[in-house]
Short mmCIF file of C-alpha atoms and ligand atoms in Angstrom, two decimals:
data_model
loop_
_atom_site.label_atom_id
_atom_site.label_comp_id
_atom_site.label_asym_id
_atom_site.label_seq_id
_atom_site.Cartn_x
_atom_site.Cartn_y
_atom_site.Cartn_z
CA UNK A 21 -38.75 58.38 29.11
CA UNK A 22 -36.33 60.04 26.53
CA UNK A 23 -37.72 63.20 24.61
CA UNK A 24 -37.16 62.84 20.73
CA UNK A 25 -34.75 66.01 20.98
CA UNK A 26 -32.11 63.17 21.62
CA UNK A 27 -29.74 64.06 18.56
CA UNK A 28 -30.52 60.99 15.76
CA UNK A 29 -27.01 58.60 15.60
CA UNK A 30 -27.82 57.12 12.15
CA UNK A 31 -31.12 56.95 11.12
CA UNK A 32 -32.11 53.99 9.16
CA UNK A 33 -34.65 53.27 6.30
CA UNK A 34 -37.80 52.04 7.09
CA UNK A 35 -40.27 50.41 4.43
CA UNK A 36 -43.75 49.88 5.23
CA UNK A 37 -46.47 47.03 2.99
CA UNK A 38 -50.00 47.18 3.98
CA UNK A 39 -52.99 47.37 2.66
CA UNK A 40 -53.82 50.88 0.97
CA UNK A 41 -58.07 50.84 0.97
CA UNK A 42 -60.74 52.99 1.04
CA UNK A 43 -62.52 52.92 4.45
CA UNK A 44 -66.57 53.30 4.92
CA UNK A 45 -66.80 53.64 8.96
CA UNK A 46 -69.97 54.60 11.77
CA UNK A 47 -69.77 55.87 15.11
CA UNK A 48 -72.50 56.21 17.20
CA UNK A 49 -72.53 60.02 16.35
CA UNK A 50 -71.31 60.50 12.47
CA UNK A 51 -69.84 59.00 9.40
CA UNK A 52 -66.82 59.10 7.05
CA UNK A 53 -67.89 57.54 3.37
CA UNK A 54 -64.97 55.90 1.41
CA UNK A 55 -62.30 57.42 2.76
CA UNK A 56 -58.54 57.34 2.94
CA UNK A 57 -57.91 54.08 4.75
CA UNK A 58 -55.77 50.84 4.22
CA UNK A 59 -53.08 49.43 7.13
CA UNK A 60 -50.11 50.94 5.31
CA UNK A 61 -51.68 54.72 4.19
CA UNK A 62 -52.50 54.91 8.72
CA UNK A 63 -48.95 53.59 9.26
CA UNK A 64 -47.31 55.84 6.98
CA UNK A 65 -48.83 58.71 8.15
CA UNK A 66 -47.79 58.58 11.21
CA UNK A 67 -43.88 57.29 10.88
CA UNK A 68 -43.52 59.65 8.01
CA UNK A 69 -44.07 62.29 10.70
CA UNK A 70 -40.75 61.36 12.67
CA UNK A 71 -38.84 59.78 10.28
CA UNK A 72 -39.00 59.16 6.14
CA UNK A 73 -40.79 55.78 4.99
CA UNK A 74 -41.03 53.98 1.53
CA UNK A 75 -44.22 52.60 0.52
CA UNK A 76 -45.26 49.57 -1.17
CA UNK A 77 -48.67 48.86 -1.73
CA UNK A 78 -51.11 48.15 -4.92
CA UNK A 79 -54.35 49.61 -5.44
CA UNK A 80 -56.97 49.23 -8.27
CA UNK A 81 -57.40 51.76 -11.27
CA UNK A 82 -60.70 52.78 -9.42
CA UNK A 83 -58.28 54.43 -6.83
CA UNK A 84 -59.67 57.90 -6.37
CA UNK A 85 -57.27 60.93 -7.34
CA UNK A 86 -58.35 62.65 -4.29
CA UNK A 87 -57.09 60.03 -2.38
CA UNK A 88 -53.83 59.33 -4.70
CA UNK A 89 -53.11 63.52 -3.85
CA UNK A 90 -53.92 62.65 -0.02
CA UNK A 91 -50.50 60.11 -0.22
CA UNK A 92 -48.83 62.45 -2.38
CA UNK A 93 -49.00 65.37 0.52
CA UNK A 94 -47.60 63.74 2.80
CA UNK A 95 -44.25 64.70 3.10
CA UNK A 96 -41.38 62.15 3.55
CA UNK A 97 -43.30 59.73 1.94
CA UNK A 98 -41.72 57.63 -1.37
CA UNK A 99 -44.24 56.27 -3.46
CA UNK A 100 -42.20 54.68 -5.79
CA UNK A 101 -43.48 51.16 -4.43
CA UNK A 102 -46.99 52.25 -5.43
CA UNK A 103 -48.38 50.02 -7.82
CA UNK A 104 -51.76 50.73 -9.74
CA UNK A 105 -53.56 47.69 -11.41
CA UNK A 106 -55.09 48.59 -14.23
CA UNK A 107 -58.26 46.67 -14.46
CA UNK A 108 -58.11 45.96 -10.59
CA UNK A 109 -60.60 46.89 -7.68
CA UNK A 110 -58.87 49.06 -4.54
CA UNK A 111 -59.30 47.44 -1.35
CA UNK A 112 -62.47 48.27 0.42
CA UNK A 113 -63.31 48.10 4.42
CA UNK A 114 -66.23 49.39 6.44
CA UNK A 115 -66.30 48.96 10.03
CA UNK A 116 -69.04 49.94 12.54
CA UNK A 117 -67.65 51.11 16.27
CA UNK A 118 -70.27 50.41 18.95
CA UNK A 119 -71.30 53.04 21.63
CA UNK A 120 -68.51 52.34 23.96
CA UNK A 121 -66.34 53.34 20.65
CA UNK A 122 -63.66 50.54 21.57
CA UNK A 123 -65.13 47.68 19.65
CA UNK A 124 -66.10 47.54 16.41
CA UNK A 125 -68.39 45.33 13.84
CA UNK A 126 -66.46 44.96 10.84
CA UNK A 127 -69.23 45.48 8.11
CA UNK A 128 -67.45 44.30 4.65
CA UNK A 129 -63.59 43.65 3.47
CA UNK A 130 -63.52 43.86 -0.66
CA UNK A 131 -59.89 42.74 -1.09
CA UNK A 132 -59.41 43.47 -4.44
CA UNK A 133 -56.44 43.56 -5.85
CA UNK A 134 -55.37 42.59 -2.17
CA UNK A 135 -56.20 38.89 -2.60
CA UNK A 136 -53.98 39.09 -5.92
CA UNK A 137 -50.06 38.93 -6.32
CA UNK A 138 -48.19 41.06 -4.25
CA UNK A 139 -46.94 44.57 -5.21
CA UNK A 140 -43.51 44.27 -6.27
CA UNK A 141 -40.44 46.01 -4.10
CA UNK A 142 -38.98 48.37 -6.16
CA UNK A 143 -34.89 47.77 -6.72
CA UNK A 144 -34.43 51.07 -4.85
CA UNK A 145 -35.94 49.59 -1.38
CA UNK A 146 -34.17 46.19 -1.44
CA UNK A 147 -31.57 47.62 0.93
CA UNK A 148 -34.50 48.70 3.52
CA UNK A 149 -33.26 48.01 6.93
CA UNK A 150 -36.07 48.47 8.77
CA UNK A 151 -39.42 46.33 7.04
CA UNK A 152 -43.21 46.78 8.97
CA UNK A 153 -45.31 44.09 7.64
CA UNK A 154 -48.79 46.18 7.53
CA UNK A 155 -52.27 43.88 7.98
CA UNK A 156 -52.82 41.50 4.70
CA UNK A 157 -52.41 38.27 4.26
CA UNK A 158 -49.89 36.21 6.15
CA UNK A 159 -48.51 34.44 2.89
CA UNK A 160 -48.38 38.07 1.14
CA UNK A 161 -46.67 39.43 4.06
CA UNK A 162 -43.92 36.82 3.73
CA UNK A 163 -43.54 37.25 -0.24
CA UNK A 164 -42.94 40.81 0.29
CA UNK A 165 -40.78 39.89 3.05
CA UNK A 166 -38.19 37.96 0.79
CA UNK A 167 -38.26 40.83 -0.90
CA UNK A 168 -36.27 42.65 1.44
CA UNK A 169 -33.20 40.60 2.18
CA UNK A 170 -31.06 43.10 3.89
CA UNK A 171 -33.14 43.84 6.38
CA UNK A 172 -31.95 44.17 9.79
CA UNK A 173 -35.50 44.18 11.47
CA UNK A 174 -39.05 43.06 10.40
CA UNK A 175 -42.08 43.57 12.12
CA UNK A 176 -45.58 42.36 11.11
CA UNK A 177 -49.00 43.09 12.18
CA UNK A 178 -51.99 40.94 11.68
CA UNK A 179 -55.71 40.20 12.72
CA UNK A 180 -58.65 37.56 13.95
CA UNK A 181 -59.33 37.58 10.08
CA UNK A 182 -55.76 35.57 9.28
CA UNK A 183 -55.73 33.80 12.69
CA UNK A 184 -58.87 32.14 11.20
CA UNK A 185 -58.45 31.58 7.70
CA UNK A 186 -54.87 31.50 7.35
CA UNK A 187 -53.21 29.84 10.78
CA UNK A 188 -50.28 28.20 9.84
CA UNK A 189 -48.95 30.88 7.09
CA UNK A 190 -49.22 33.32 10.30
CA UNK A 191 -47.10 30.74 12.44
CA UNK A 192 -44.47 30.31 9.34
CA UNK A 193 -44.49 34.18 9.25
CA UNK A 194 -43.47 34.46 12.67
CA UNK A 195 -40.59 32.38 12.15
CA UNK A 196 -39.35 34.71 9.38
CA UNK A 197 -39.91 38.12 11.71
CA UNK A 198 -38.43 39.55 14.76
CA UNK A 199 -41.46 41.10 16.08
CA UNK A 200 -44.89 41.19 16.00
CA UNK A 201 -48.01 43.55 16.73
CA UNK A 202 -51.26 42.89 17.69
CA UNK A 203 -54.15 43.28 20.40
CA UNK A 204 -55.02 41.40 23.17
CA UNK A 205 -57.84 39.52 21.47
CA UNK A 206 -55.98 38.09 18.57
CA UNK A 207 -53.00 37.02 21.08
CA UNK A 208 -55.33 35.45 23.10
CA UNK A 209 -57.04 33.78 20.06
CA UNK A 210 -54.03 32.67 18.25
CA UNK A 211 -51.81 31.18 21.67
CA UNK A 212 -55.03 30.36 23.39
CA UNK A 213 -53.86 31.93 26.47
CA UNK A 214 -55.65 34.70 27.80
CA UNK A 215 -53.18 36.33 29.74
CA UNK A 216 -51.11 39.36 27.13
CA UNK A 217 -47.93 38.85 29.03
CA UNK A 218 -48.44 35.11 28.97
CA UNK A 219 -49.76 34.62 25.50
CA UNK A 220 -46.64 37.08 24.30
CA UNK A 221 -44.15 34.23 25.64
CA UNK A 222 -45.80 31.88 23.60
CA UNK A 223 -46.04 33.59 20.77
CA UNK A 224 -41.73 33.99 20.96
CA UNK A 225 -41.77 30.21 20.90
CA UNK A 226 -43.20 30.94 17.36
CA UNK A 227 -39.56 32.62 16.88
CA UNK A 228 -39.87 36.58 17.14
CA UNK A 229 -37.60 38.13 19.16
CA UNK A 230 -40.60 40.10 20.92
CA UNK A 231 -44.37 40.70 20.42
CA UNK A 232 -46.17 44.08 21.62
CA UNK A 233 -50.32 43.46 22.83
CA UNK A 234 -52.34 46.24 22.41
CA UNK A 235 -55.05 46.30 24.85
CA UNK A 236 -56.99 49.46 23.64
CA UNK A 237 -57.88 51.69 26.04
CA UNK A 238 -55.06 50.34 28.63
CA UNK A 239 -51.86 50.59 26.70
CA UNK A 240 -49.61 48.08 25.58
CA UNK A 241 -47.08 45.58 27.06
CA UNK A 242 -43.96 45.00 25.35
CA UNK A 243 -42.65 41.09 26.05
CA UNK A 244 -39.19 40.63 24.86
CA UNK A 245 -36.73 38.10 25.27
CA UNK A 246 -34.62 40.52 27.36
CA UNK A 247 -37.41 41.76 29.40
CA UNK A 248 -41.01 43.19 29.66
CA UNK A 249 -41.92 47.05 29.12
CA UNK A 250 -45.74 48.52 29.40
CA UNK A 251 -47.01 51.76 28.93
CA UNK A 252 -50.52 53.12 29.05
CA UNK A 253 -52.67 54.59 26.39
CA UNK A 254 -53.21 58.29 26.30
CA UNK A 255 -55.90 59.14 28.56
CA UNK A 256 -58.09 60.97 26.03
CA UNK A 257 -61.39 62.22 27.42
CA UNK A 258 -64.64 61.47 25.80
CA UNK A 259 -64.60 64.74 23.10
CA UNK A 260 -60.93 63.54 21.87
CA UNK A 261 -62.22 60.13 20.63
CA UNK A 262 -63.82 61.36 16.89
CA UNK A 263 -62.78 57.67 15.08
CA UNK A 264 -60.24 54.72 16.61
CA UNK A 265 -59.76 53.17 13.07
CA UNK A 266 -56.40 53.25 12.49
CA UNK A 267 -55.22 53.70 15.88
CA UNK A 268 -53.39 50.60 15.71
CA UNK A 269 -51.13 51.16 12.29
CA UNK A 270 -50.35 54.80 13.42
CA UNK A 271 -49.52 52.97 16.70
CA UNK A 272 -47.08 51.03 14.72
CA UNK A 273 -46.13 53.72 13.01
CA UNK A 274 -44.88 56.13 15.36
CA UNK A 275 -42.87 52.75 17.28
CA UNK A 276 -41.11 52.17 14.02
CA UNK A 277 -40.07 55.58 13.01
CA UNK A 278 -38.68 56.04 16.27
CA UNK A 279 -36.67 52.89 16.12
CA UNK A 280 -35.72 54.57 12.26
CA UNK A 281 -34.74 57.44 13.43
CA UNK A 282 -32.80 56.79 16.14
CA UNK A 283 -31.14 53.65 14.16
CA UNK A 284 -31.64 51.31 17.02
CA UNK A 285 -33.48 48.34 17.50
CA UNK A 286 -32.67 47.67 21.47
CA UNK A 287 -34.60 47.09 24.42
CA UNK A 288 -34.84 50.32 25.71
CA UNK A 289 -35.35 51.83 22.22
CA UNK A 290 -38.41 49.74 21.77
CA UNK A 291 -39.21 51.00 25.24
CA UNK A 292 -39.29 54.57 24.02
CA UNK A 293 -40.85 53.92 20.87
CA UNK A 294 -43.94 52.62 22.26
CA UNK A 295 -44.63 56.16 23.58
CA UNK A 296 -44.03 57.34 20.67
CA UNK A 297 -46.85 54.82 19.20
CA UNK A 298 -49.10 56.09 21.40
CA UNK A 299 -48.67 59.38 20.89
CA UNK A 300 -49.17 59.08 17.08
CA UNK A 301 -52.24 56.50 18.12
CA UNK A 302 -54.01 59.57 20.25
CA UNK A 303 -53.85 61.76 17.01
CA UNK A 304 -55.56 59.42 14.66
CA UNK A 305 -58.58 58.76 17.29
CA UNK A 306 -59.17 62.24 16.80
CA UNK A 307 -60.67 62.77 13.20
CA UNK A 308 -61.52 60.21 10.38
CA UNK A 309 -58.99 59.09 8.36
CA UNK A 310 -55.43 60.27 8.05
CA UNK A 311 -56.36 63.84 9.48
CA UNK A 312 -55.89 63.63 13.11
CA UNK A 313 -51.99 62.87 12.10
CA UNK A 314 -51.69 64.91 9.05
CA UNK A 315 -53.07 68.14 11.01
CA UNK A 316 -51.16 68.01 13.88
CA UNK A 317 -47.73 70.59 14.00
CA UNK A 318 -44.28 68.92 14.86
CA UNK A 319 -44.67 71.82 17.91
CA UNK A 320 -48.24 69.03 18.80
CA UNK A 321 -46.16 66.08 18.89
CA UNK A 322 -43.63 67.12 20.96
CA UNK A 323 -45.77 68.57 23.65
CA UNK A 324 -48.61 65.68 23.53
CA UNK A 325 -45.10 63.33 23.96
CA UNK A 326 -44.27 65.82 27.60
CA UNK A 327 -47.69 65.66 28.60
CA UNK A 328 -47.86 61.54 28.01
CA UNK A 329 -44.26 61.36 29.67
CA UNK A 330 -45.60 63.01 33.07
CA UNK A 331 -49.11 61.32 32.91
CA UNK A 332 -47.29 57.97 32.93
CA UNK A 333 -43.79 58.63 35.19
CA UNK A 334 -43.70 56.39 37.85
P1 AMP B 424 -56.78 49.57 12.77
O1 AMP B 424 -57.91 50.43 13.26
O2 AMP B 424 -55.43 50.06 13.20
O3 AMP B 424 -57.00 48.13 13.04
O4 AMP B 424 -56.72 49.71 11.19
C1 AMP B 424 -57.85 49.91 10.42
C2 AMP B 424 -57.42 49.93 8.95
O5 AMP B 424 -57.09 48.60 8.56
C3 AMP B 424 -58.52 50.41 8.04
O6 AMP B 424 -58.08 51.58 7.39
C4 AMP B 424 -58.78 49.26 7.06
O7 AMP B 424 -58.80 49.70 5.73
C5 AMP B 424 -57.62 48.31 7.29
N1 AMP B 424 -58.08 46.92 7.30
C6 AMP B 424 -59.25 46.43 7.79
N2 AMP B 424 -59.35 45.10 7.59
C7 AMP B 424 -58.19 44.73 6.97
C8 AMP B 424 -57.67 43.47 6.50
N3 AMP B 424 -58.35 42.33 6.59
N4 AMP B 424 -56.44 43.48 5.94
C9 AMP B 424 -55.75 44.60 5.84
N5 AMP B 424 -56.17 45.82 6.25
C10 AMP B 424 -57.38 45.89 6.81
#
């Protein structure tokens, strides 16, 4: 593994759309009431840490100003693609994680504004090289996606929720991106193949270039057309693990803001940059919301990357 002290060639932009939502979620042991949530707030959050990120998202006129300050502290964040609907309701999630604190019960989705036009890319992003597709619809994710024509890379995300309910806009979505992130479940469920190195082949017969499984707990495997990377999970002990949600956009996150900053999009680049998700990914388990990635010092990052980097040499 390379260290991020590796001097930057040229850095490119990197533009993230997601969902921006405020999140109700249980643990066994506390609760966070409508908080900061939303695919693209968790994503941004963590990339913005490593490299800058443009925004676009749409929330309702309900959004709460605590929250609208929350996005506007983080640093290297542009919020110019921010779009408030007046009259609209902000996306709402709450989600329930069961003792073993790796699955979870989602509890209610209030899309909101969400299941309405997309936010508009603002003039000053259209030259975004670098595009991460946060979770929403499949047919959104491609609207925003023409959006974006000079991109050099896109990546999307998605969920069981779209598998179901909106198959073949995910499949015409795949044609249109050059990779894709999601967990072993949903690969499974949308290839039918249980198998995440397996069901990751078949999913590049959908057209992506490669697809990275998340399987929780045990890392992530990387299946590309030139090859196949994995790399574990952080192994946090009990006391680290406050809430997962969001581990999976601050995953994506961290991957794509490495591949920004270091302005390439190879195979052993993506390589790297899946530590780097995971790194980000074993911040956010450990407080509610954005915190766990906000609070932690560049000086945090670094070292939690040395200590992941000798956990996992082989
Ligand atoms: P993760 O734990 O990485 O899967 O991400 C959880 C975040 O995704 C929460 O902050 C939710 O607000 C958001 N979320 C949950 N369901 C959806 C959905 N159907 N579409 C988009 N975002 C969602």
């Amino acid at each position: 593994m390379t260290s991020s002290s590796t001097a930057p060639t040229q850095s490119s932009s990197l533009l993230v759309t997601g969902t921006i939502g405020i999140d109700t979620v249980e643990t066994p042991t506390a609760r966070a009431e409508r908080v900061l949530g939303g695919s693209a707030a968790y994503f941004a959050a963590a990339a913005s840490r490593l490299a800058p990120v443009r925004l676009v998202g749409v929330v309702g006129d309900d959004f709460p100003a605590q929250h609208r300050a929350l996005l506007e502290g983080l640093n290297s964040v542009d919020l110019r693609g921010l779009e408030t609907r007046a009259g609209g309701k902000t996306f709402a999630w709450g989600g329930k994680y069961l003792l073993n604190m790796n699955e979870r019960e989602t509890l209610f989705t209030e899309l909101g504004v969400v299941a309405e036009a997309p936010p508009k890319v603002p003039a000053a992003f259209a030259d975004s090289s670098l595009v991460f597709l946060g979770n929403t619809h499949p047919a959104v994710q491609t609207q925003l996606l023409e959006q974006i024509p000079q991109r050099k890379l896109a990546v999307a995300d998605t969920m069981d929720l779209w598998i179901n309910v909106a198959h073949d806009e995910l499949v015409h979505l795949l044609s249109k991106v050059d990779g894709i992130v999601l967990n072993d479940s949903e690969a499974a469920h949308l290839t039918g193949v249980r198998n995440a190195v397996s069901a990751g082949r078949r999913i590049l017969g959908y057209g992506p270039k490669f697809a990275v499984v998340k399987k929780g707990e045990h890392g992530a495997v990387l299946i590309h057309r030139d090859g196949v990377a994995v790399v574990p999970a952080f192994p946090a002990e009990e006391d680290m693990v406050v809430d997962p949600t969001g581990a999976g956009d601050t995953f994506a996150g961290g991957f794509m803001a490495h591949l920004a900053r270091t302005g390439r999009t190879d195979f052993e680049t993506l390589q790297t940059a899946l530590s780097w998700g995971t790194v980000m990914a074993s911040f956010t388990i450990g407080a509610f919301s954005l915190d766990g990635v906000k609070r932690a010092s560049a000086a945090d990052l670094e070292a939690r990357y040395k200590t992941f980097a000798r956990h996992a040499r082989v």
